[in-house]
Short mmCIF file of N, CA, C and O in Angstrom, two decimals:
data_model
loop_
_atom_site.label_atom_id
_atom_site.label_comp_id
_atom_site.label_asym_id
_atom_site.label_seq_id
_atom_site.Cartn_x
_atom_site.Cartn_y
_atom_site.Cartn_z
N UNK I 136 0.84 -1.19 0.00
CA UNK I 136 0.00 0.00 0.00
C UNK I 136 0.87 1.23 0.00
O UNK I 136 1.93 1.27 0.60
N UNK I 137 0.42 2.26 -0.68
CA UNK I 137 1.16 3.50 -0.77
C UNK I 137 0.82 4.41 0.40
O UNK I 137 -0.33 4.66 0.68
N UNK I 138 1.83 4.90 1.07
CA UNK I 138 1.66 5.83 2.18
C UNK I 138 1.30 7.20 1.61
O UNK I 138 1.93 7.69 0.69
N UNK I 139 0.28 7.86 2.17
CA UNK I 139 -0.14 9.16 1.65
C UNK I 139 0.95 10.21 1.81
O UNK I 139 1.01 11.17 1.06
N UNK I 140 1.85 10.04 2.78
CA UNK I 140 2.91 11.02 3.01
C UNK I 140 3.96 10.97 1.91
O UNK I 140 4.56 11.96 1.57
N UNK I 141 4.20 9.82 1.33
CA UNK I 141 5.26 9.66 0.34
C UNK I 141 4.74 8.79 -0.79
O UNK I 141 5.11 7.66 -0.94
N UNK I 142 3.84 9.34 -1.57
CA UNK I 142 3.23 8.55 -2.63
C UNK I 142 4.07 8.59 -3.90
O UNK I 142 4.80 9.54 -4.15
N UNK I 143 3.98 7.57 -4.68
CA UNK I 143 4.68 7.51 -5.96
C UNK I 143 4.23 8.66 -6.84
O UNK I 143 5.03 9.29 -7.52
N UNK I 144 2.96 8.98 -6.81
CA UNK I 144 2.43 10.09 -7.61
C UNK I 144 3.11 11.40 -7.22
O UNK I 144 3.48 12.19 -8.07
N UNK I 145 3.29 11.63 -5.93
CA UNK I 145 3.95 12.85 -5.47
C UNK I 145 5.39 12.93 -5.92
O UNK I 145 5.87 13.99 -6.32
N UNK I 146 6.09 11.83 -5.87
CA UNK I 146 7.48 11.80 -6.32
C UNK I 146 7.53 12.07 -7.82
O UNK I 146 8.33 12.86 -8.29
N UNK I 147 6.66 11.43 -8.57
CA UNK I 147 6.64 11.64 -10.02
C UNK I 147 6.35 13.10 -10.36
O UNK I 147 6.94 13.66 -11.27
N UNK I 148 5.44 13.71 -9.63
CA UNK I 148 5.11 15.12 -9.86
C UNK I 148 6.33 15.99 -9.58
O UNK I 148 6.61 16.92 -10.32
N UNK I 149 7.07 15.69 -8.52
CA UNK I 149 8.26 16.47 -8.19
C UNK I 149 9.31 16.34 -9.29
O UNK I 149 9.93 17.33 -9.68
N UNK I 150 9.49 15.14 -9.80
CA UNK I 150 10.45 14.91 -10.88
C UNK I 150 10.01 15.66 -12.13
O UNK I 150 10.81 16.36 -12.76
N UNK I 151 8.76 15.55 -12.50
CA UNK I 151 8.25 16.24 -13.69
C UNK I 151 8.41 17.75 -13.57
O UNK I 151 8.80 18.43 -14.52
N UNK I 152 8.13 18.29 -12.40
CA UNK I 152 8.26 19.74 -12.18
C UNK I 152 9.71 20.17 -12.30
O UNK I 152 10.02 21.17 -12.95
N UNK I 153 10.62 19.41 -11.68
CA UNK I 153 12.04 19.76 -11.76
C UNK I 153 12.52 19.76 -13.21
O UNK I 153 13.21 20.68 -13.65
N UNK I 154 12.14 18.75 -13.96
CA UNK I 154 12.58 18.66 -15.35
C UNK I 154 11.93 19.72 -16.22
O UNK I 154 12.57 20.28 -17.12
N UNK I 155 10.68 20.05 -15.95
CA UNK I 155 9.98 21.07 -16.74
C UNK I 155 10.66 22.42 -16.61
O UNK I 155 10.74 23.19 -17.57
N UNK I 156 11.16 22.75 -15.45
CA UNK I 156 11.78 24.06 -15.22
C UNK I 156 13.30 24.03 -15.34
O UNK I 156 13.98 24.91 -14.84
N UNK I 157 13.82 23.02 -15.99
CA UNK I 157 15.25 22.96 -16.26
C UNK I 157 16.09 22.53 -15.07
O UNK I 157 17.30 22.65 -15.10
N UNK I 158 15.47 22.04 -14.03
CA UNK I 158 16.20 21.59 -12.86
C UNK I 158 16.87 20.27 -13.11
O UNK I 158 16.61 19.58 -14.09
N UNK I 159 17.76 19.94 -12.24
CA UNK I 159 18.41 18.64 -12.32
C UNK I 159 18.04 17.84 -11.08
O UNK I 159 17.70 18.40 -10.05
N UNK I 160 18.13 16.56 -11.21
CA UNK I 160 17.82 15.69 -10.10
C UNK I 160 19.11 15.28 -9.41
O UNK I 160 20.11 15.03 -10.08
N UNK I 161 19.09 15.19 -8.08
CA UNK I 161 20.30 14.75 -7.39
C UNK I 161 20.57 13.27 -7.65
O UNK I 161 19.67 12.51 -7.99
N UNK I 162 21.82 12.88 -7.47
CA UNK I 162 22.17 11.48 -7.64
C UNK I 162 21.60 10.66 -6.48
O UNK I 162 21.19 11.20 -5.46
N UNK I 163 21.57 9.35 -6.65
CA UNK I 163 20.96 8.46 -5.66
C UNK I 163 21.59 8.58 -4.28
O UNK I 163 20.89 8.53 -3.26
N UNK I 164 22.90 8.73 -4.20
CA UNK I 164 23.55 8.82 -2.89
C UNK I 164 23.16 10.11 -2.18
O UNK I 164 22.97 10.12 -0.96
N UNK I 165 23.01 11.20 -2.91
CA UNK I 165 22.56 12.46 -2.30
C UNK I 165 21.15 12.31 -1.76
O UNK I 165 20.85 12.78 -0.65
N UNK I 166 20.30 11.65 -2.51
CA UNK I 166 18.92 11.42 -2.05
C UNK I 166 18.94 10.57 -0.78
O UNK I 166 18.26 10.90 0.20
N UNK I 167 19.72 9.50 -0.77
CA UNK I 167 19.81 8.64 0.42
C UNK I 167 20.31 9.43 1.63
O UNK I 167 19.78 9.30 2.74
N UNK I 168 21.33 10.26 1.43
CA UNK I 168 21.87 11.05 2.53
C UNK I 168 20.84 12.06 3.04
O UNK I 168 20.72 12.27 4.25
N UNK I 169 20.09 12.67 2.14
CA UNK I 169 19.05 13.60 2.56
C UNK I 169 17.98 12.92 3.39
O UNK I 169 17.50 13.48 4.38
N UNK I 170 17.60 11.71 3.01
CA UNK I 170 16.60 10.96 3.79
C UNK I 170 17.18 10.61 5.16
O UNK I 170 16.51 10.77 6.19
N UNK I 171 18.43 10.15 5.19
CA UNK I 171 19.07 9.84 6.49
C UNK I 171 19.12 11.09 7.37
O UNK I 171 18.84 11.04 8.57
N UNK I 172 19.49 12.23 6.77
CA UNK I 172 19.55 13.48 7.53
C UNK I 172 18.18 13.92 8.01
O UNK I 172 18.04 14.41 9.14
N UNK I 173 17.17 13.76 7.17
CA UNK I 173 15.81 14.18 7.55
C UNK I 173 15.31 13.42 8.75
O UNK I 173 14.72 14.00 9.67
N UNK I 174 15.55 12.12 8.78
CA UNK I 174 15.05 11.32 9.90
C UNK I 174 16.04 11.25 11.06
O UNK I 174 15.65 11.39 12.21
N UNK I 175 17.30 11.02 10.76
CA UNK I 175 18.29 10.82 11.82
C UNK I 175 18.74 12.09 12.50
O UNK I 175 18.91 12.13 13.72
N UNK I 176 18.89 13.15 11.74
CA UNK I 176 19.42 14.39 12.32
C UNK I 176 18.32 15.42 12.56
O UNK I 176 18.25 16.02 13.63
N UNK I 177 17.46 15.64 11.57
CA UNK I 177 16.43 16.67 11.69
C UNK I 177 15.34 16.25 12.66
O UNK I 177 15.07 16.94 13.65
N UNK I 178 14.69 15.13 12.40
CA UNK I 178 13.56 14.70 13.23
C UNK I 178 14.02 14.15 14.57
O UNK I 178 13.48 14.53 15.60
N UNK I 179 14.99 13.26 14.57
CA UNK I 179 15.37 12.57 15.80
C UNK I 179 16.29 13.41 16.69
O UNK I 179 16.05 13.52 17.89
N UNK I 180 17.32 14.00 16.12
CA UNK I 180 18.30 14.74 16.92
C UNK I 180 17.94 16.21 17.10
O UNK I 180 18.57 16.90 17.87
N UNK I 181 16.95 16.68 16.34
CA UNK I 181 16.53 18.07 16.50
C UNK I 181 17.47 19.09 15.88
O UNK I 181 17.52 20.23 16.32
N UNK I 182 18.19 18.70 14.84
CA UNK I 182 19.09 19.63 14.15
C UNK I 182 18.25 20.44 13.14
O UNK I 182 18.29 20.22 11.94
N UNK I 183 17.52 21.41 13.66
CA UNK I 183 16.53 22.13 12.87
C UNK I 183 17.12 23.05 11.80
O UNK I 183 16.43 23.43 10.87
N UNK I 184 18.40 23.37 11.92
CA UNK I 184 19.03 24.20 10.90
C UNK I 184 19.08 23.50 9.55
O UNK I 184 19.28 24.12 8.51
N UNK I 185 18.85 22.19 9.53
CA UNK I 185 18.83 21.42 8.28
C UNK I 185 17.56 21.64 7.46
O UNK I 185 17.50 21.26 6.30
N UNK I 186 16.55 22.26 8.05
CA UNK I 186 15.26 22.41 7.37
C UNK I 186 15.40 23.11 6.02
O UNK I 186 14.79 22.68 5.04
N UNK I 187 16.18 24.15 5.95
CA UNK I 187 16.33 24.90 4.70
C UNK I 187 16.94 24.05 3.59
O UNK I 187 16.61 24.21 2.43
N UNK I 188 17.84 23.14 3.95
CA UNK I 188 18.48 22.28 2.95
C UNK I 188 17.59 21.11 2.55
O UNK I 188 17.58 20.69 1.40
N UNK I 189 16.80 20.61 3.50
CA UNK I 189 16.05 19.38 3.26
C UNK I 189 14.63 19.59 2.73
O UNK I 189 14.07 18.69 2.12
N UNK I 190 14.03 20.75 2.98
CA UNK I 190 12.63 20.97 2.62
C UNK I 190 12.48 22.16 1.68
O UNK I 190 12.94 23.25 1.98
N UNK I 191 11.84 21.93 0.57
CA UNK I 191 11.58 22.96 -0.44
C UNK I 191 10.60 23.99 0.12
O UNK I 191 9.74 23.64 0.92
N UNK I 192 10.70 25.25 -0.30
CA UNK I 192 9.74 26.26 0.16
C UNK I 192 8.28 25.90 -0.13
O UNK I 192 7.37 26.33 0.59
N UNK I 193 8.04 25.08 -1.16
CA UNK I 193 6.68 24.68 -1.51
C UNK I 193 6.25 23.37 -0.84
O UNK I 193 5.17 22.86 -1.12
N UNK I 194 7.08 22.83 0.04
CA UNK I 194 6.75 21.60 0.77
C UNK I 194 5.42 21.78 1.51
O UNK I 194 5.18 22.81 2.14
N UNK I 195 4.55 20.77 1.41
CA UNK I 195 3.28 20.79 2.13
C UNK I 195 3.07 19.45 2.82
O UNK I 195 3.16 18.41 2.19
N UNK I 196 2.80 19.50 4.12
CA UNK I 196 2.42 18.32 4.88
C UNK I 196 0.90 18.39 5.00
O UNK I 196 0.37 19.16 5.79
N UNK I 197 0.20 17.62 4.20
CA UNK I 197 -1.26 17.69 4.13
C UNK I 197 -1.95 17.18 5.39
O UNK I 197 -3.15 17.41 5.56
N UNK I 198 -1.23 16.49 6.24
CA UNK I 198 -1.84 15.94 7.45
C UNK I 198 -1.60 16.81 8.68
O UNK I 198 -2.14 16.54 9.75
N UNK I 199 -0.81 17.88 8.55
CA UNK I 199 -0.48 18.73 9.69
C UNK I 199 -1.51 19.86 9.82
O UNK I 199 -2.21 20.20 8.88
N UNK I 200 -1.54 20.44 11.02
CA UNK I 200 -2.36 21.62 11.24
C UNK I 200 -1.84 22.75 10.35
O UNK I 200 -0.64 22.79 10.04
N UNK I 201 -2.69 23.68 9.93
CA UNK I 201 -2.28 24.75 9.01
C UNK I 201 -1.03 25.53 9.46
O UNK I 201 -0.21 25.90 8.63
N UNK I 202 -0.88 25.77 10.75
CA UNK I 202 0.27 26.56 11.21
C UNK I 202 1.61 25.83 11.09
O UNK I 202 2.66 26.43 11.24
N UNK I 203 1.58 24.54 10.82
CA UNK I 203 2.84 23.81 10.65
C UNK I 203 2.79 22.91 9.41
O UNK I 203 3.32 21.81 9.42
N UNK I 204 2.22 23.43 8.35
CA UNK I 204 2.04 22.55 7.20
C UNK I 204 2.88 22.90 5.98
O UNK I 204 2.97 22.08 5.08
N UNK I 205 3.52 24.07 5.92
CA UNK I 205 4.20 24.43 4.67
C UNK I 205 5.65 24.88 4.88
O UNK I 205 5.99 25.48 5.89
N UNK I 206 6.44 24.60 3.84
CA UNK I 206 7.82 25.06 3.79
C UNK I 206 8.71 24.51 4.89
O UNK I 206 8.29 23.70 5.71
N UNK I 207 9.97 24.96 4.89
CA UNK I 207 10.91 24.52 5.92
C UNK I 207 10.42 24.85 7.33
O UNK I 207 10.61 24.05 8.26
N UNK I 208 9.79 25.99 7.51
CA UNK I 208 9.28 26.36 8.84
C UNK I 208 8.19 25.39 9.29
O UNK I 208 8.12 25.04 10.47
N UNK I 209 7.36 24.96 8.35
CA UNK I 209 6.33 23.98 8.68
C UNK I 209 6.91 22.62 9.03
O UNK I 209 6.45 21.95 9.96
N UNK I 210 7.95 22.23 8.31
CA UNK I 210 8.62 20.96 8.62
C UNK I 210 9.25 21.03 10.01
O UNK I 210 9.15 20.09 10.80
N UNK I 211 9.86 22.16 10.32
CA UNK I 211 10.47 22.33 11.64
C UNK I 211 9.40 22.31 12.73
O UNK I 211 9.57 21.64 13.76
N UNK I 212 8.30 23.01 12.52
CA UNK I 212 7.23 23.03 13.52
C UNK I 212 6.67 21.63 13.75
O UNK I 212 6.38 21.25 14.89
N UNK I 213 6.52 20.86 12.68
CA UNK I 213 6.02 19.49 12.82
C UNK I 213 7.02 18.64 13.61
O UNK I 213 6.64 17.88 14.50
N UNK I 214 8.32 18.78 13.29
CA UNK I 214 9.34 18.02 14.01
C UNK I 214 9.36 18.40 15.49
O UNK I 214 9.45 17.52 16.36
N UNK I 215 9.26 19.69 15.78
CA UNK I 215 9.23 20.13 17.18
C UNK I 215 8.01 19.57 17.90
O UNK I 215 8.10 19.13 19.04
N UNK I 216 6.87 19.58 17.23
CA UNK I 216 5.64 19.05 17.81
C UNK I 216 5.78 17.55 18.10
O UNK I 216 5.45 17.09 19.19
N UNK I 217 6.31 16.80 17.12
CA UNK I 217 6.50 15.36 17.31
C UNK I 217 7.46 15.08 18.46
O UNK I 217 7.23 14.19 19.28
N UNK I 218 8.55 15.86 18.53
CA UNK I 218 9.53 15.65 19.61
C UNK I 218 8.92 16.01 20.97
O UNK I 218 9.28 15.40 21.98
N UNK I 219 7.99 16.96 21.01
CA UNK I 219 7.34 17.29 22.29
C UNK I 219 6.39 16.19 22.72
O UNK I 219 6.18 15.98 23.92
N UNK I 220 5.79 15.49 21.76
CA UNK I 220 4.87 14.38 22.07
C UNK I 220 5.61 13.09 22.38
O UNK I 220 5.19 12.31 23.23
N UNK I 221 6.68 12.85 21.64
CA UNK I 221 7.44 11.61 21.75
C UNK I 221 8.91 11.96 21.94
O UNK I 221 9.68 12.00 20.99
N UNK I 222 9.30 12.25 23.14
CA UNK I 222 10.64 12.71 23.45
C UNK I 222 11.75 11.84 22.93
O UNK I 222 12.83 12.32 22.61
N UNK I 223 11.52 10.55 22.82
CA UNK I 223 12.57 9.64 22.35
C UNK I 223 12.38 9.27 20.89
O UNK I 223 12.67 8.17 20.46
N UNK I 224 11.90 10.21 20.12
CA UNK I 224 11.64 10.02 18.70
C UNK I 224 12.93 9.61 18.03
O UNK I 224 13.10 8.85 17.23
#
């Protein structure tokens, strides 16, 4: 089953948008490192300064409350909220 947070359709849309506007896609190792950093350092360790590098300004978390749903600031607010609920995240 496809997770609504990370759907194949969403990834395909991101790729199509990047290519349409002349962007390039990162190599596989960069993508892997970004995922490791997002979960291991940003979410778990609270290294919130990584938000600008890891989350696009147009990032939207459709399951979050409006005040923490968009951009790097929204990703940071969601991570802070999760860490406040689950301290050993």
